[in-house]
Coordinates of C-alpha atoms (C1' of nucleotides) in Angstrom, one line a residue:
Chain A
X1025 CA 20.0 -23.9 -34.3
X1026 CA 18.7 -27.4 -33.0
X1027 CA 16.2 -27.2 -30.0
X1028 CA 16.7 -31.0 -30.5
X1029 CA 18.2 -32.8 -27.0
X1030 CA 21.5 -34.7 -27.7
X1031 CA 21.7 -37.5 -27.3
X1032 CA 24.9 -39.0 -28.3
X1033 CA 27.5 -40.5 -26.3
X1034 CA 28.7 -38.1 -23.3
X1035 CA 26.3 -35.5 -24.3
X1036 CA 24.5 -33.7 -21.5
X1037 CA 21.0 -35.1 -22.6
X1038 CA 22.0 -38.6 -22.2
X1039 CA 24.2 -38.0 -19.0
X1040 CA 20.9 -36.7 -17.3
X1041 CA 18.6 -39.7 -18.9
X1042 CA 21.3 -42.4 -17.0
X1043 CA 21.5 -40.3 -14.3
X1044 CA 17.8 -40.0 -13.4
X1045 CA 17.1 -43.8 -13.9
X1046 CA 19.7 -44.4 -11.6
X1047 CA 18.9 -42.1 -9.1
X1048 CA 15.3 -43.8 -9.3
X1049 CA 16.5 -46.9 -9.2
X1050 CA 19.0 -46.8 -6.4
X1051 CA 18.5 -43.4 -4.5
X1052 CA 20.7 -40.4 -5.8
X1053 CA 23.2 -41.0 -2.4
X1054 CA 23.6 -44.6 -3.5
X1055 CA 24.2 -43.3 -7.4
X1056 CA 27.8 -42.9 -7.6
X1057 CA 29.7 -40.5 -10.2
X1058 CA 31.0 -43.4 -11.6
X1059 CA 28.5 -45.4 -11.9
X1060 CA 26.9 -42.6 -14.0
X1061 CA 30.3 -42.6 -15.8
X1062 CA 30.0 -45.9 -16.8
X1063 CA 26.6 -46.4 -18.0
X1064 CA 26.8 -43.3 -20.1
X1065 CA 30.1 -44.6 -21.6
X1066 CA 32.0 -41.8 -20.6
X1067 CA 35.1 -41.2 -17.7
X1068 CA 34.2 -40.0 -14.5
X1069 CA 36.3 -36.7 -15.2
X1070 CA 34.1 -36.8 -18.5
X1071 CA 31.5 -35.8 -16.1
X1072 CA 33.2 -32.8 -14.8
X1073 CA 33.6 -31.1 -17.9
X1074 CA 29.7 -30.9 -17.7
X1075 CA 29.3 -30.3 -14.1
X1076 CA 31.5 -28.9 -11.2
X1077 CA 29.2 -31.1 -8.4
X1078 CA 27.0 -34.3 -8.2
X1079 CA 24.5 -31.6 -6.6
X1080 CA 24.8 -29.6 -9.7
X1081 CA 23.7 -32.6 -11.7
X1082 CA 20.9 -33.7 -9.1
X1083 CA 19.3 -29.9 -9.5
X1084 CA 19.4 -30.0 -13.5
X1085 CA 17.9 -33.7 -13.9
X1086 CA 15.1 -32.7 -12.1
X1087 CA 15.0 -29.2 -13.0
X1088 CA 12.3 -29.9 -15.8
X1089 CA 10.3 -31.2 -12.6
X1090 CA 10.5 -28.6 -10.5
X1091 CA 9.4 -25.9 -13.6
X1092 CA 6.5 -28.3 -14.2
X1093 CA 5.1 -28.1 -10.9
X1094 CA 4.4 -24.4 -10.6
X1095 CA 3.0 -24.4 -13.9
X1096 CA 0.0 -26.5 -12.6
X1097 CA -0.5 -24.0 -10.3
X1098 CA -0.8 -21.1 -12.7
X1099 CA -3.4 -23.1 -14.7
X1100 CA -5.1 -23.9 -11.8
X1101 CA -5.5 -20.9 -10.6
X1102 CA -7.3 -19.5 -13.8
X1103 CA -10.7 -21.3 -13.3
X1104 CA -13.2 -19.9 -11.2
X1105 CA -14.7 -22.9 -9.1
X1106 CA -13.2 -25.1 -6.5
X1107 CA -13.8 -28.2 -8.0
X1108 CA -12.2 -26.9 -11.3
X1109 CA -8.8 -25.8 -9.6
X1110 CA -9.3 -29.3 -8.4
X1111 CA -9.5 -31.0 -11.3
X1112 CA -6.6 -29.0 -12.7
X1113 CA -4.3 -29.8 -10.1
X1114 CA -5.0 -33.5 -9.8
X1115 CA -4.7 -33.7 -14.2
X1116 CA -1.5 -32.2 -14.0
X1117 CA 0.0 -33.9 -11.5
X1118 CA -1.1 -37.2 -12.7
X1119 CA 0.2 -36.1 -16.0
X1120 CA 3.7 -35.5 -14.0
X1121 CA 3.5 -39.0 -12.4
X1122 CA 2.8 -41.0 -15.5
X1123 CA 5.4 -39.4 -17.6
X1124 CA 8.0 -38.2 -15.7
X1125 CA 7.8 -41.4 -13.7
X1126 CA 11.6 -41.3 -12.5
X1127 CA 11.9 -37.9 -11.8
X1128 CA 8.6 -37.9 -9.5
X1129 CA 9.9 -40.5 -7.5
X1130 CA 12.7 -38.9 -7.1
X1131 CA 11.3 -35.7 -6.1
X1132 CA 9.0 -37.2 -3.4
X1133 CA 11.1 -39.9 -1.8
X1134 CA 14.7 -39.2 -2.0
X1135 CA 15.9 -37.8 1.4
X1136 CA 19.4 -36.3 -0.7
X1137 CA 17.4 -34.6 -2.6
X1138 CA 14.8 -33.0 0.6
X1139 CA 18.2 -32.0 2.3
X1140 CA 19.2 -30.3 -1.1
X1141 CA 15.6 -28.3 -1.5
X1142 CA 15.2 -27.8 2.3
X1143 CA 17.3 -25.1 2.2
X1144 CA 15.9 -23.4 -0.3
X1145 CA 12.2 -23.5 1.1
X1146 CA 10.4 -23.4 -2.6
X1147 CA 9.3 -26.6 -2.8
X1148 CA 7.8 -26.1 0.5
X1149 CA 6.2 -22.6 -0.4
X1150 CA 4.8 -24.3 -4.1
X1151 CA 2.7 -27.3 -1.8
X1152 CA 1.7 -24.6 0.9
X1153 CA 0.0 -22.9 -2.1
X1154 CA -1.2 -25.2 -4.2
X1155 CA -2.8 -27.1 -1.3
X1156 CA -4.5 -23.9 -0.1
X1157 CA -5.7 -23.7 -3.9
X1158 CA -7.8 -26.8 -3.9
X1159 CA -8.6 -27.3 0.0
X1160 CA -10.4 -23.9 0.0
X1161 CA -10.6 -22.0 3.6
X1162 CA -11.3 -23.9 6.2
X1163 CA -10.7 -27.2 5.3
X1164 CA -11.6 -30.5 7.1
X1165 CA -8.9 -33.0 8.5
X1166 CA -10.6 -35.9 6.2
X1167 CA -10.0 -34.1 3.0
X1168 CA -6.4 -32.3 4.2
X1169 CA -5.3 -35.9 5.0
X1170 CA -7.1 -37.4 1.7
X1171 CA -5.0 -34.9 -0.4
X1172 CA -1.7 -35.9 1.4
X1173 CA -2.4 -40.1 0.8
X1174 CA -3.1 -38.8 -3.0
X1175 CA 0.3 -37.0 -3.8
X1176 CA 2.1 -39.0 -1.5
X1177 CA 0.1 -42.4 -3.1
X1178 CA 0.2 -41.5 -6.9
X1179 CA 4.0 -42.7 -6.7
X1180 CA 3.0 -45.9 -5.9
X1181 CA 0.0 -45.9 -7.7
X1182 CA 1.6 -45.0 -11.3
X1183 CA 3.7 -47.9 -10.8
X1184 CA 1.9 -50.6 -9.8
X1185 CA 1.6 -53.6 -12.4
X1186 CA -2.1 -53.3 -13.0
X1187 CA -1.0 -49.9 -14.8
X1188 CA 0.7 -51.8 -17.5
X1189 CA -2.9 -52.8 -18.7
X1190 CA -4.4 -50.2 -19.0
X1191 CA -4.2 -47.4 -22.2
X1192 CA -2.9 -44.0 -21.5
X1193 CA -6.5 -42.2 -21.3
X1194 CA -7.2 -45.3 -18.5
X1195 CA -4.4 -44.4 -16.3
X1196 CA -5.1 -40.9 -16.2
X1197 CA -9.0 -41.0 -15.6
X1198 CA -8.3 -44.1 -13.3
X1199 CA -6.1 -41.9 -11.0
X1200 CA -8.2 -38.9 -11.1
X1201 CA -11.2 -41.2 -9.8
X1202 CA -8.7 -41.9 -6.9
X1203 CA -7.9 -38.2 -6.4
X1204 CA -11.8 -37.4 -6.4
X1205 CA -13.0 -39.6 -4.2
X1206 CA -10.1 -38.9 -1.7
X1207 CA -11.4 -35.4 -1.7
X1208 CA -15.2 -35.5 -1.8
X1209 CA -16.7 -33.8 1.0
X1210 CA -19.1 -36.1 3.2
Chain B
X1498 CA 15.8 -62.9 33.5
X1499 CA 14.8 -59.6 32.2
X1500 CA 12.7 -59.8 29.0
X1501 CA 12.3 -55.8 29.6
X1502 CA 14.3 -53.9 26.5
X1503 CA 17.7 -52.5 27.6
X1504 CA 17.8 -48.8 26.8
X1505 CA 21.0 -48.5 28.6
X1506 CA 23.6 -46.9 26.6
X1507 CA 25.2 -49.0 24.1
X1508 CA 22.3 -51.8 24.3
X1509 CA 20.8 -53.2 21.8
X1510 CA 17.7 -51.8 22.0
X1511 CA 19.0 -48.7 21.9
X1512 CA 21.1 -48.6 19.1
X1513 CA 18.3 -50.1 16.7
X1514 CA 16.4 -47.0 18.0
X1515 CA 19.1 -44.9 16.8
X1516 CA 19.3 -46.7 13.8
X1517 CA 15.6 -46.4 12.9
X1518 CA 15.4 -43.0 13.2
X1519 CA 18.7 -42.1 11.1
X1520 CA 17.6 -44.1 8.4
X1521 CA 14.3 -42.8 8.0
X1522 CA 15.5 -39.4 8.2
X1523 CA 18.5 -39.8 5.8
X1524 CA 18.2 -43.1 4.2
X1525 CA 19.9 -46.2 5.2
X1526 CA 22.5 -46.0 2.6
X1527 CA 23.3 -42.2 3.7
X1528 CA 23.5 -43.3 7.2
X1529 CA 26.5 -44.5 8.4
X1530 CA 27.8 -46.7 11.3
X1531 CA 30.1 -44.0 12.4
X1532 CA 26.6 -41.7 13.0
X1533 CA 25.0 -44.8 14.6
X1534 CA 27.7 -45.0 16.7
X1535 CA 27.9 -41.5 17.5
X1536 CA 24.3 -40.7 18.4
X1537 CA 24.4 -44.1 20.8
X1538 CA 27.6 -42.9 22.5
X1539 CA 29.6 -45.8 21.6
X1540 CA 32.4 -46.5 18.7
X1541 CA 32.1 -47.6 15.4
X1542 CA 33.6 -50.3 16.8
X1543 CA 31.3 -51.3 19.3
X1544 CA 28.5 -52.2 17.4
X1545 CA 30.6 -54.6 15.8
X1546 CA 30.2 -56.6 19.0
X1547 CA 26.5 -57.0 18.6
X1548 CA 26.2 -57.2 14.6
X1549 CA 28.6 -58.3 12.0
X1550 CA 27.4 -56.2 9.0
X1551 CA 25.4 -53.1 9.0
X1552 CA 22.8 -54.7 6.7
X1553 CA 22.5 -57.3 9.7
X1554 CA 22.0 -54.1 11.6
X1555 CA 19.0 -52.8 9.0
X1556 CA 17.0 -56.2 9.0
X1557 CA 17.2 -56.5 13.3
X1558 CA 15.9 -52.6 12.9
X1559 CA 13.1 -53.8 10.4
X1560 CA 12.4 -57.0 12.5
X1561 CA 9.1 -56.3 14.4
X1562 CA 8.1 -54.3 11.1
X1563 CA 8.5 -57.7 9.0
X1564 CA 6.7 -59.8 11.3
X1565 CA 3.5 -57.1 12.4
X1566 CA 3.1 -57.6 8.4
X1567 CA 2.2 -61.1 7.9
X1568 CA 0.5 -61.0 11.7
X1569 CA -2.3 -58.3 10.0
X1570 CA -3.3 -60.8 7.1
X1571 CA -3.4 -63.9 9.2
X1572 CA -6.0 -61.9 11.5
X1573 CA -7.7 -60.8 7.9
X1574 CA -7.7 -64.3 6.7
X1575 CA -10.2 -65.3 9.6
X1576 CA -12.7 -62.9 8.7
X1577 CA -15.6 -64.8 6.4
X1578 CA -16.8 -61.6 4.5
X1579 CA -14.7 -59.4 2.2
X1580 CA -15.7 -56.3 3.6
X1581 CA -14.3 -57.4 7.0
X1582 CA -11.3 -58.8 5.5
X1583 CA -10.3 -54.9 3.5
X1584 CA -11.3 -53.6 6.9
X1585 CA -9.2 -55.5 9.6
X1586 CA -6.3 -55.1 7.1
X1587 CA -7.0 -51.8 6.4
X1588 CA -6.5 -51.0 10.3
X1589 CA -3.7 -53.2 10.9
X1590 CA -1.8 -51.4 8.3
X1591 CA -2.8 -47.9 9.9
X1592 CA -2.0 -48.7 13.4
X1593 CA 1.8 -49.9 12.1
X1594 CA 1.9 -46.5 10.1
X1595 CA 1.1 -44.3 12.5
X1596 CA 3.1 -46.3 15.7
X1597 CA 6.2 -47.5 14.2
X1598 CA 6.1 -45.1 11.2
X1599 CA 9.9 -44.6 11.2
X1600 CA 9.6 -48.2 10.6
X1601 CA 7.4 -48.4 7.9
X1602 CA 8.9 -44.9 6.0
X1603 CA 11.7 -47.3 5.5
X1604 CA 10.2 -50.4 4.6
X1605 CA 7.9 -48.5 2.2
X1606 CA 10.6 -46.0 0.3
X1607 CA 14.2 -47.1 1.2
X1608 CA 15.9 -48.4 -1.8
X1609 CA 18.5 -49.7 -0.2
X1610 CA 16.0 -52.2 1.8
X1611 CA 14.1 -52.6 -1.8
X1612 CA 17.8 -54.2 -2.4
X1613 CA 18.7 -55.9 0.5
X1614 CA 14.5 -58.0 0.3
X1615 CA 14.4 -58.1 -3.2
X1616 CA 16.7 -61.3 -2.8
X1617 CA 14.7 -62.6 -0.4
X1618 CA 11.0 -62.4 -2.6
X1619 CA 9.3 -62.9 0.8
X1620 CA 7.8 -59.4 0.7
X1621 CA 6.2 -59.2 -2.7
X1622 CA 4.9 -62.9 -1.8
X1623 CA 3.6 -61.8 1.8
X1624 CA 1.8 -58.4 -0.6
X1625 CA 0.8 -60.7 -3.5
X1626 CA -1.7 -62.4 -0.7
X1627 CA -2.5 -59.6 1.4
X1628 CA -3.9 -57.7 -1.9
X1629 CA -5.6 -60.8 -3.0
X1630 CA -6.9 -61.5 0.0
X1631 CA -8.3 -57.3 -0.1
X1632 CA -9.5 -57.5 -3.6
X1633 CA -10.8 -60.6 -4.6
X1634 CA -11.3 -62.6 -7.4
X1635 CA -11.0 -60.5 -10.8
X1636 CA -10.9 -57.1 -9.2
X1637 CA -11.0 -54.1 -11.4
X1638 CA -8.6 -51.8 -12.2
X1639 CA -10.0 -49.1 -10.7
X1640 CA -9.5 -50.7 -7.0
X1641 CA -6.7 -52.3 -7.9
X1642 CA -5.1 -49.8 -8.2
X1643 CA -6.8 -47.4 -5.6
X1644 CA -5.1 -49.9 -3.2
X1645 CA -1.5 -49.0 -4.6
X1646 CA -2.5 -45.3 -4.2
X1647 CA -3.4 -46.6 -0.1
X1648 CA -0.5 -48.4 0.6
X1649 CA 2.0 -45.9 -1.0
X1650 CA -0.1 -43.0 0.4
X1651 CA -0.2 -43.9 3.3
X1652 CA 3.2 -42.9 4.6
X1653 CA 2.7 -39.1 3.6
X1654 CA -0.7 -39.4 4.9
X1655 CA 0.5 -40.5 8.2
X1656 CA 3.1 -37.7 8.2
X1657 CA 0.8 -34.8 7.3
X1658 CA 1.0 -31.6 9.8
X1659 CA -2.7 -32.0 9.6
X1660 CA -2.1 -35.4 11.9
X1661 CA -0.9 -33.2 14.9
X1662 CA -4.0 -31.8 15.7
X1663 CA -6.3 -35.3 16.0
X1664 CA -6.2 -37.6 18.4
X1665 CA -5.0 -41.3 18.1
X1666 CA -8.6 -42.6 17.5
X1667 CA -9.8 -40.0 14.9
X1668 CA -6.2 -40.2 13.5
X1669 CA -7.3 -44.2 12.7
X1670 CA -10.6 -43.1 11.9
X1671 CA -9.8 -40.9 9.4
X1672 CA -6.9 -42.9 7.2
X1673 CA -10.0 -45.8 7.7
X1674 CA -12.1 -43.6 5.8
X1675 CA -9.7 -43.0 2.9
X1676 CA -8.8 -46.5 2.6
X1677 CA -12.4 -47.4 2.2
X1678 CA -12.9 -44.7 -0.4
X1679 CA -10.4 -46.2 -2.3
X1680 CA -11.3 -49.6 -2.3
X1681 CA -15.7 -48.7 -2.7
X1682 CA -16.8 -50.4 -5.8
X1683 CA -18.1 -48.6 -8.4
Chain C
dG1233 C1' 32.2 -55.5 26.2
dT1234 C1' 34.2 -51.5 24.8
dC1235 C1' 38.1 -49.2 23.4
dT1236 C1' 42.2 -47.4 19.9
dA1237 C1' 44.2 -48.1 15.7
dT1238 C1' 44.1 -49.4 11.2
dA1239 C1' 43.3 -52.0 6.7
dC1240 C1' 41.3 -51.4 2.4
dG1241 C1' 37.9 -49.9 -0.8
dT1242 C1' 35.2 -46.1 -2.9
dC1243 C1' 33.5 -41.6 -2.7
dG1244 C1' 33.5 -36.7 -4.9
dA1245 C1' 36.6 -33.7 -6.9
dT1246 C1' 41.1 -31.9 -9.2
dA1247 C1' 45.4 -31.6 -12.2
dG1248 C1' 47.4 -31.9 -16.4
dA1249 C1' 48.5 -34.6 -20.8
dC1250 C1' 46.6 -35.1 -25.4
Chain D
dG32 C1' 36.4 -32.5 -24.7
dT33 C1' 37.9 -36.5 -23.0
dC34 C1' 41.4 -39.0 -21.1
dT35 C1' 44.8 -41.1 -17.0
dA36 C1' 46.3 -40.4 -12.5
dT37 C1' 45.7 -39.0 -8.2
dC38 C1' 44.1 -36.5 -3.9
dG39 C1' 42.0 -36.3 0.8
dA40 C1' 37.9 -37.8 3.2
dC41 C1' 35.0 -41.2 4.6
dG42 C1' 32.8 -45.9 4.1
dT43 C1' 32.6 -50.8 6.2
dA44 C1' 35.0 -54.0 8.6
dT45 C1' 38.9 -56.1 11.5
dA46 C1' 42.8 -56.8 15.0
dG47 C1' 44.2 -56.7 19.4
dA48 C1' 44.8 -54.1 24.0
dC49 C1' 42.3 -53.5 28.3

DNA sequence: GTCTATACGTCGATAGAC
DNA sequence: GTCTATCGACGTATAGAC
């Protein structure tokens, strides 16, 4: 019984690991099946063993994304304050950003991938929530719109060249200062 | 001599608005000439009589976008104090979001344009002086990077539903404030 | 200037040998 | 499980009639 990922040649593990770098890199729509193929070191066909569709392989590299993300919710929503549901939130999504760099990218820019999730309306549901969670009733336009620069900024943020500086403890409490300030109330 | 746009059907002006807005819904690379074609109510063919190559296409689409750019820090660079400098570029880069947005989702996210400038370097040059200009000598790390988190954030800002309520001038107002927050010294 | 028709490559996906 | 070979659809781009 190994709980260990594969990854040797051709084995699902490593197919996903090529296949999220290059749907990073290059958009998943640009990221042909062979192309995949090739940088894993397998046939094209090789590939449909694993999976009947390229959408089927979209869903499971960033299914370890989209499980993460309502997780951070549920811890969240075990603290008792605002400012702790806050803090909660903006730790594990910057936690998300740093180390699941790729996929987060991904999940926020690629249009493939919106068309893909639009029909199911989770991703959608999951913001609607979370958002709610840490705005509070009520909420002012200055800190709705400050939260919506924050998620939609930490992509750039977590990959801008002054990161590589800076220790892992750094990055995090760096981005959280960002997060806090963006959603201080005057 | 008409220096008015042409929005007749099948003009140029009009296709690049077709263009513009297919790409930042889909992605360049997922929108095809055929779909260009079919939205401006021409053929495929015909916009081969204006442009040779669809990336020819992209960079006439991202023209204004890649000369507004360099236009905002040349304004910045006459300011004599810092804090006027962040400011006037702040606001030059909120007025582009939020009236050519379309524009600027693409110039901001689309890979395939990532590709088609990363030849050309001029970008990252025209942003290596821009920031400069923003930050100073030795900035920290903390508003370093806070400026990513701006620039990056400030395309999902700009797109938030919360943005339909305001009007134009508390719309500037209010990404204003959040760039400022960002960029506040310790 | 705009059309029809088409060349030629690559796409996702399938069939069948080994 | 992985391969070769191939399918039909669609991509960019071109040729030539009108």
């Amino acid at each position: 019984m190994s709980a260990m990922p594969q990854r040797r040649r051709g084995g699902r593990d490593q197919l996903l690991a090529v296949a999220l770098r290059l749907f990073a890199r290059d958009g998943i729509q640009a990221t042909s099946l062979q192309g995949i193929a090739d940088e894993a070191g397998v046939t094209k066909a090789g590939l449909y063993y694993h999976y009947k569709t390229k959408d089927e392989i979209v869903l499971d590299v960033l299914k370890p994304l989209l499980d993460a993300l309502p997780a951070v919710t549920r811890r969240a929503e075990a603290h008792r304050t605002r400012a702790a549901r806050v803090d909660e939130v903006l730790g594990g999504l910057i936690e998300i950003a740093l180390h699941e760099h790729s996929g987060f990218v991904v999940l926020m820019q690629d249009p493939y991938l919106t068309r893909l999730l639009g029909q199911q309306e989770s991703m959608r549901q999951w913001w609607d929530e979370t958002s709610a969670l840490m705005l509070g009733p009520d909420p002012d336009p200055q800190t709705r719109i400050g939260l919506a620069m924050f998620i939609s900024g930490l992509v750039g943020a977590s990959r801008d060249p002054a990161m590589a500086d800076l220790d892992d403890r750094t990055r995090r409490q760096t981005l959280l200062e960002c997060g806090r300030r963006l959603l201080q109330r005057d």
